[in-house]
Amino acid sequence: MSNKHPVIVVTGSSGAGTTFVKRAFEHIFRKESINPLIVEGDSYHKYDRTSMKVNVKKQEDLGNNFFSHFGPDANLFNKIEQTFKDYGETGKCDRRYYLHSEEEAAEHNQRLNTDLNPGKFTPWEEVGGGTDLLFYEGLHGTVVTDDVNMAQYGDLKIGVVPSVNLEWIQKIHRDNVERGYSAEETVDTILRRMPDYINYITPQFSQTDINFQRVATVDTSNPFIARDIPTPDESFVVIRFNDLDKTPVNFVYLCNMINGSFMSRRNTIVVPGGKMSLAMEIILYPIIKKMIENK
């Protein structure tokens, strides 16, 4: 951990809603004139889009039907850990981008004078000079195994954890709208990822400082036939604090500020889904402000 060069980690599985949390952080950064170094979890995949498909097929031919982006064999876990360590010690680290779209490819090709297609990675570059903190958002930010311990380098670690059926509904709809996948294709992906989900995604949420878990108040018992994603007003958000000494919060103030909220345990508050952004700003703003002031 580092006081001088803080590392903030937002981690959650595909379709969990980490991008929503990222926007809340960006609003706080703008409000406080904080200059973050943004690091995207997709950039630490081991294989580009084409190579991943080849390796999935290769593993299937070998009888392994569970090779996925969620596990260590398809990611650079050591590189994530090194990134957090380097930034915490020096304020600098290596970064690259995974190009999701034609627009991203065009932007970075112009900047780097390259000719890369969507699905490829940009070259690694040393970055970070002049930034106030590192902000990571992705699948793996607090992984602890026999070989790596990313969690030890995070100064503030946030988990985004919808109930699993809600997570699957969000993923099925997102993959269809953004990527053109059928529900059947997404279900195949969910099944392939399940062992890695259990072994490498879920355990991270015991390492996080604060977890935001959205729970639907409508029937999501069969996520594979759901026609719509439950709206924020059709859900609650369960917010759990791991260590109230590290991330102090005034629960009385929160309950007074957020109508309809209540405490379910001494370290847990439940807020209406539509108030998630407000809750995040009330909770995270003083933590980040203090983090920057203590540099």
Short mmCIF file of C-alpha atoms in Angstrom, two decimals:
data_model
loop_
_atom_site.label_atom_id
_atom_site.label_comp_id
_atom_site.label_asym_id
_atom_site.label_seq_id
_atom_site.Cartn_x
_atom_site.Cartn_y
_atom_site.Cartn_z
CA MET A 1 0.00 0.00 0.00
CA SER A 2 1.13 3.56 -0.66
CA ASN A 3 0.24 6.95 0.80
CA LYS A 4 2.19 8.88 -1.82
CA HIS A 5 0.91 7.01 -4.89
CA PRO A 6 -2.51 5.53 -4.01
CA VAL A 7 -3.95 2.58 -5.93
CA ILE A 8 -7.76 2.30 -6.23
CA VAL A 9 -9.17 -0.98 -7.48
CA VAL A 10 -12.71 -1.67 -8.73
CA THR A 11 -13.24 -5.34 -9.46
CA GLY A 12 -16.21 -7.39 -10.63
CA SER A 13 -17.08 -10.01 -13.22
CA SER A 14 -18.28 -9.41 -16.77
CA GLY A 15 -21.71 -7.77 -16.69
CA ALA A 16 -21.47 -6.87 -13.01
CA GLY A 17 -21.63 -3.11 -13.55
CA THR A 18 -18.06 -2.00 -12.84
CA THR A 19 -18.35 0.61 -15.60
CA PHE A 20 -21.21 2.26 -13.67
CA VAL A 21 -18.97 2.49 -10.60
CA LYS A 22 -16.15 3.86 -12.74
CA ARG A 23 -18.39 6.76 -13.79
CA ALA A 24 -19.11 7.57 -10.14
CA PHE A 25 -15.38 7.71 -9.43
CA GLU A 26 -14.78 9.89 -12.49
CA HIS A 27 -17.37 12.36 -11.20
CA ILE A 28 -15.51 12.58 -7.88
CA PHE A 29 -12.18 12.98 -9.68
CA ARG A 30 -13.53 15.90 -11.73
CA LYS A 31 -15.09 17.52 -8.66
CA GLU A 32 -11.79 17.38 -6.76
CA SER A 33 -9.56 18.11 -9.80
CA ILE A 34 -7.84 14.74 -9.30
CA ASN A 35 -5.73 13.49 -12.22
CA PRO A 36 -6.03 9.67 -12.25
CA LEU A 37 -4.08 7.12 -14.25
CA ILE A 38 -6.82 4.88 -15.67
CA VAL A 39 -5.89 1.22 -16.14
CA GLU A 40 -8.31 -1.19 -17.81
CA GLY A 41 -8.46 -4.83 -16.79
CA ASP A 42 -8.98 -6.04 -20.38
CA SER A 43 -5.46 -4.93 -21.22
CA TYR A 44 -4.09 -7.74 -19.03
CA HIS A 45 -5.63 -10.56 -21.04
CA LYS A 46 -2.91 -12.87 -22.31
CA TYR A 47 -4.43 -13.28 -25.78
CA ASP A 48 -5.95 -10.89 -28.29
CA ARG A 49 -9.41 -11.60 -29.72
CA THR A 50 -8.27 -13.92 -32.52
CA SER A 51 -5.70 -15.78 -30.44
CA MET A 52 -8.22 -16.33 -27.65
CA LYS A 53 -10.63 -18.04 -30.03
CA VAL A 54 -7.80 -20.24 -31.29
CA ASN A 55 -6.77 -21.18 -27.77
CA VAL A 56 -10.35 -21.89 -26.66
CA LYS A 57 -10.67 -24.32 -29.60
CA LYS A 58 -7.27 -25.86 -28.84
CA GLN A 59 -8.25 -26.45 -25.21
CA GLU A 60 -11.60 -27.93 -26.23
CA ASP A 61 -9.80 -30.37 -28.53
CA LEU A 62 -7.71 -31.39 -25.50
CA GLY A 63 -10.87 -32.01 -23.49
CA ASN A 64 -10.78 -28.77 -21.49
CA ASN A 65 -14.14 -27.03 -21.86
CA PHE A 66 -13.45 -24.48 -19.11
CA PHE A 67 -10.68 -22.32 -20.56
CA SER A 68 -11.83 -18.73 -20.03
CA HIS A 69 -10.98 -15.06 -19.56
CA PHE A 70 -11.74 -15.50 -15.86
CA GLY A 71 -8.76 -17.75 -15.11
CA PRO A 72 -4.98 -17.42 -14.76
CA ASP A 73 -4.15 -19.24 -18.00
CA ALA A 74 -5.74 -16.48 -20.09
CA ASN A 75 -4.52 -13.49 -18.07
CA LEU A 76 -1.31 -11.80 -16.96
CA PHE A 77 -1.90 -11.96 -13.21
CA ASN A 78 1.76 -11.25 -12.43
CA LYS A 79 1.64 -8.14 -14.62
CA ILE A 80 -1.40 -6.76 -12.76
CA GLU A 81 0.36 -7.27 -9.44
CA GLN A 82 3.54 -5.65 -10.79
CA THR A 83 1.57 -2.68 -12.12
CA PHE A 84 0.06 -1.95 -8.70
CA LYS A 85 3.42 -2.45 -6.96
CA ASP A 86 5.34 -0.23 -9.40
CA TYR A 87 2.82 2.60 -9.23
CA GLY A 88 2.62 2.47 -5.45
CA GLU A 89 6.40 2.74 -5.19
CA THR A 90 7.21 5.18 -8.01
CA GLY A 91 4.00 6.72 -9.36
CA LYS A 92 4.75 5.11 -12.72
CA CYS A 93 3.95 1.77 -14.37
CA ASP A 94 3.47 0.08 -17.72
CA ARG A 95 0.11 0.31 -19.46
CA ARG A 96 -1.40 -0.84 -22.74
CA TYR A 97 -4.91 -0.81 -24.20
CA TYR A 98 -7.15 -3.54 -25.54
CA LEU A 99 -8.89 -2.13 -28.60
CA HIS A 100 -12.59 -2.94 -28.31
CA SER A 101 -13.89 -1.02 -31.33
CA GLU A 102 -13.02 0.70 -34.61
CA GLU A 103 -13.21 4.06 -32.80
CA GLU A 104 -10.68 3.02 -30.16
CA ALA A 105 -8.40 1.53 -32.81
CA ALA A 106 -8.50 4.75 -34.86
CA GLU A 107 -7.75 6.89 -31.80
CA HIS A 108 -4.72 4.89 -30.70
CA ASN A 109 -3.43 4.26 -34.22
CA GLN A 110 -3.31 8.01 -34.75
CA ARG A 111 -1.56 8.54 -31.40
CA LEU A 112 0.97 5.74 -31.86
CA ASN A 113 1.34 5.78 -35.65
CA THR A 114 0.28 2.11 -35.78
CA ASP A 115 -2.15 0.06 -37.86
CA LEU A 116 -3.90 -2.08 -35.24
CA ASN A 117 -7.35 -3.63 -35.67
CA PRO A 118 -10.07 -4.00 -33.01
CA GLY A 119 -9.33 -6.98 -30.80
CA LYS A 120 -5.60 -6.22 -30.67
CA PHE A 121 -3.43 -4.70 -27.93
CA THR A 122 -1.44 -1.49 -28.16
CA PRO A 123 2.25 -1.73 -27.16
CA TRP A 124 3.17 -1.36 -23.48
CA GLU A 125 4.13 2.19 -22.52
CA GLU A 126 5.52 3.63 -19.28
CA VAL A 127 2.94 6.09 -17.93
CA GLY A 128 1.86 7.76 -14.73
CA GLY A 129 4.12 10.75 -14.35
CA GLY A 130 2.20 13.68 -12.85
CA THR A 131 -0.88 11.62 -11.92
CA ASP A 132 -2.46 11.66 -8.46
CA LEU A 133 -3.50 8.02 -8.21
CA LEU A 134 -3.96 4.81 -10.18
CA PHE A 135 -7.52 3.69 -10.89
CA TYR A 136 -7.99 0.08 -12.04
CA GLU A 137 -11.33 -1.30 -13.24
CA GLY A 138 -11.69 -4.88 -14.42
CA LEU A 139 -12.16 -8.57 -13.71
CA HIS A 140 -9.13 -9.12 -11.52
CA GLY A 141 -7.92 -6.51 -9.07
CA THR A 142 -7.75 -8.32 -5.74
CA VAL A 143 -6.73 -11.86 -6.74
CA VAL A 144 -4.73 -13.76 -4.13
CA THR A 145 -3.20 -17.13 -5.05
CA ASP A 146 -0.04 -19.05 -4.20
CA ASP A 147 1.73 -17.05 -6.91
CA VAL A 148 0.28 -13.51 -6.69
CA ASN A 149 -1.21 -11.16 -4.13
CA MET A 150 -2.72 -8.17 -5.89
CA ALA A 151 -4.84 -7.21 -2.88
CA GLN A 152 -1.85 -6.18 -0.78
CA TYR A 153 -1.11 -3.26 -3.13
CA GLY A 154 -4.63 -1.77 -3.25
CA ASP A 155 -5.22 1.23 -1.01
CA LEU A 156 -8.97 1.23 -1.66
CA LYS A 157 -10.60 -1.89 -3.07
CA ILE A 158 -14.20 -1.86 -4.29
CA GLY A 159 -16.21 -4.94 -5.26
CA VAL A 160 -19.21 -4.77 -7.60
CA VAL A 161 -21.27 -7.89 -7.06
CA PRO A 162 -24.85 -8.22 -8.34
CA SER A 163 -26.75 -11.30 -7.26
CA VAL A 164 -25.65 -13.96 -9.71
CA ASN A 165 -28.97 -14.24 -11.60
CA LEU A 166 -29.06 -10.47 -12.04
CA GLU A 167 -25.46 -10.53 -13.23
CA TRP A 168 -26.31 -13.13 -15.86
CA ILE A 169 -29.33 -11.15 -17.06
CA GLN A 170 -27.15 -8.05 -17.47
CA LYS A 171 -24.49 -10.03 -19.34
CA ILE A 172 -26.94 -11.73 -21.70
CA HIS A 173 -28.53 -8.40 -22.63
CA ARG A 174 -25.19 -6.54 -22.92
CA ASP A 175 -23.62 -9.24 -25.10
CA ASN A 176 -26.65 -9.15 -27.38
CA VAL A 177 -26.84 -5.36 -27.73
CA GLU A 178 -23.11 -4.55 -27.87
CA ARG A 179 -21.67 -7.68 -29.47
CA GLY A 180 -24.55 -9.32 -31.32
CA TYR A 181 -24.28 -12.59 -29.38
CA SER A 182 -27.33 -14.80 -29.02
CA ALA A 183 -28.53 -15.81 -25.56
CA GLU A 184 -27.35 -19.35 -26.29
CA GLU A 185 -23.81 -18.16 -27.07
CA THR A 186 -23.67 -16.17 -23.85
CA VAL A 187 -24.93 -19.14 -21.83
CA ASP A 188 -22.15 -21.27 -23.34
CA THR A 189 -19.66 -18.61 -22.21
CA ILE A 190 -21.14 -18.56 -18.68
CA LEU A 191 -20.85 -22.34 -18.43
CA ARG A 192 -17.25 -22.32 -19.70
CA ARG A 193 -16.29 -19.66 -17.15
CA MET A 194 -17.98 -21.24 -14.13
CA PRO A 195 -14.97 -23.00 -12.52
CA ASP A 196 -12.81 -19.88 -12.91
CA TYR A 197 -15.69 -17.73 -11.63
CA ILE A 198 -15.82 -19.80 -8.46
CA ASN A 199 -12.04 -20.01 -7.99
CA TYR A 200 -10.81 -16.57 -9.10
CA ILE A 201 -13.70 -14.08 -9.25
CA THR A 202 -15.80 -14.81 -6.16
CA PRO A 203 -12.89 -15.02 -3.64
CA GLN A 204 -11.87 -11.46 -4.50
CA PHE A 205 -14.87 -10.06 -2.65
CA SER A 206 -13.42 -11.22 0.65
CA GLN A 207 -10.41 -9.00 -0.09
CA THR A 208 -12.31 -5.81 -0.94
CA ASP A 209 -12.87 -2.90 1.46
CA ILE A 210 -16.40 -2.09 0.29
CA ASN A 211 -18.81 -4.25 -1.72
CA PHE A 212 -21.79 -2.92 -3.66
CA GLN A 213 -24.22 -5.76 -4.37
CA ARG A 214 -27.40 -5.07 -6.34
CA VAL A 215 -30.30 -7.39 -5.55
CA ALA A 216 -33.44 -7.39 -7.69
CA THR A 217 -36.87 -7.07 -6.11
CA VAL A 218 -38.54 -8.71 -9.12
CA ASP A 219 -38.46 -12.35 -10.22
CA THR A 220 -35.08 -13.26 -11.72
CA SER A 221 -35.34 -16.98 -10.98
CA ASN A 222 -34.72 -17.90 -14.64
CA PRO A 223 -32.25 -15.33 -15.97
CA PHE A 224 -31.98 -17.07 -19.33
CA ILE A 225 -35.51 -16.14 -20.39
CA ALA A 226 -35.69 -12.65 -18.84
CA ARG A 227 -36.77 -10.09 -21.40
CA ASP A 228 -35.58 -7.01 -19.53
CA ILE A 229 -32.89 -6.04 -17.07
CA PRO A 230 -34.48 -5.07 -13.74
CA THR A 231 -34.32 -1.30 -13.39
CA PRO A 232 -32.59 0.45 -10.46
CA ASP A 233 -36.03 1.14 -8.97
CA GLU A 234 -36.67 -2.62 -9.04
CA SER A 235 -33.69 -3.38 -6.84
CA PHE A 236 -31.83 -2.68 -3.62
CA VAL A 237 -28.08 -2.22 -3.21
CA VAL A 238 -26.44 -3.95 -0.26
CA ILE A 239 -23.27 -2.07 0.76
CA ARG A 240 -20.88 -3.94 3.04
CA PHE A 241 -17.81 -2.43 4.75
CA ASN A 242 -15.03 -4.87 5.59
CA ASP A 243 -13.14 -2.69 8.11
CA LEU A 244 -14.87 0.37 9.54
CA ASP A 245 -11.55 1.65 10.91
CA LYS A 246 -10.10 1.78 7.40
CA THR A 247 -13.23 3.06 5.66
CA PRO A 248 -15.22 4.88 8.36
CA VAL A 249 -18.81 5.77 7.56
CA ASN A 250 -21.52 7.64 9.42
CA PHE A 251 -24.47 5.26 9.06
CA VAL A 252 -26.90 7.62 10.79
CA TYR A 253 -26.02 10.38 8.32
CA LEU A 254 -26.34 7.98 5.39
CA CYS A 255 -29.77 6.75 6.48
CA ASN A 256 -30.94 10.34 6.93
CA MET A 257 -29.59 11.40 3.55
CA ILE A 258 -30.91 8.44 1.57
CA ASN A 259 -34.64 7.93 1.94
CA GLY A 260 -35.63 4.29 2.19
CA SER A 261 -32.24 3.05 3.37
CA PHE A 262 -31.67 0.92 6.45
CA MET A 263 -28.93 -1.01 8.24
CA SER A 264 -29.12 -4.80 8.02
CA ARG A 265 -25.93 -5.47 10.01
CA ARG A 266 -23.47 -3.35 11.99
CA ASN A 267 -21.26 -3.00 8.88
CA THR A 268 -23.95 -3.13 6.17
CA ILE A 269 -26.42 -0.61 4.81
CA VAL A 270 -29.13 -1.27 2.23
CA VAL A 271 -30.19 1.54 -0.12
CA PRO A 272 -32.79 1.74 -2.92
CA GLY A 273 -31.25 0.84 -6.28
CA GLY A 274 -32.02 4.25 -7.74
CA LYS A 275 -29.89 5.85 -5.00
CA MET A 276 -26.74 3.85 -5.75
CA SER A 277 -24.88 6.76 -7.35
CA LEU A 278 -25.78 9.08 -4.47
CA ALA A 279 -24.66 6.49 -1.92
CA MET A 280 -21.36 5.98 -3.73
CA GLU A 281 -20.58 9.68 -3.78
CA ILE A 282 -21.50 10.18 -0.10
CA ILE A 283 -19.40 7.18 0.94
CA LEU A 284 -16.42 7.48 -1.42
CA TYR A 285 -15.96 11.24 -1.63
CA PRO A 286 -14.51 11.74 1.90
CA ILE A 287 -12.37 8.60 1.61
CA ILE A 288 -10.76 9.74 -1.64
CA LYS A 289 -10.45 13.34 -0.44
CA LYS A 290 -8.57 12.17 2.66
CA MET A 291 -6.43 9.85 0.55
CA ILE A 292 -5.26 12.77 -1.60
CA GLU A 293 -4.77 15.11 1.37
CA ASN A 294 -2.53 12.55 3.10
CA LYS A 295 -0.17 12.24 0.13
#
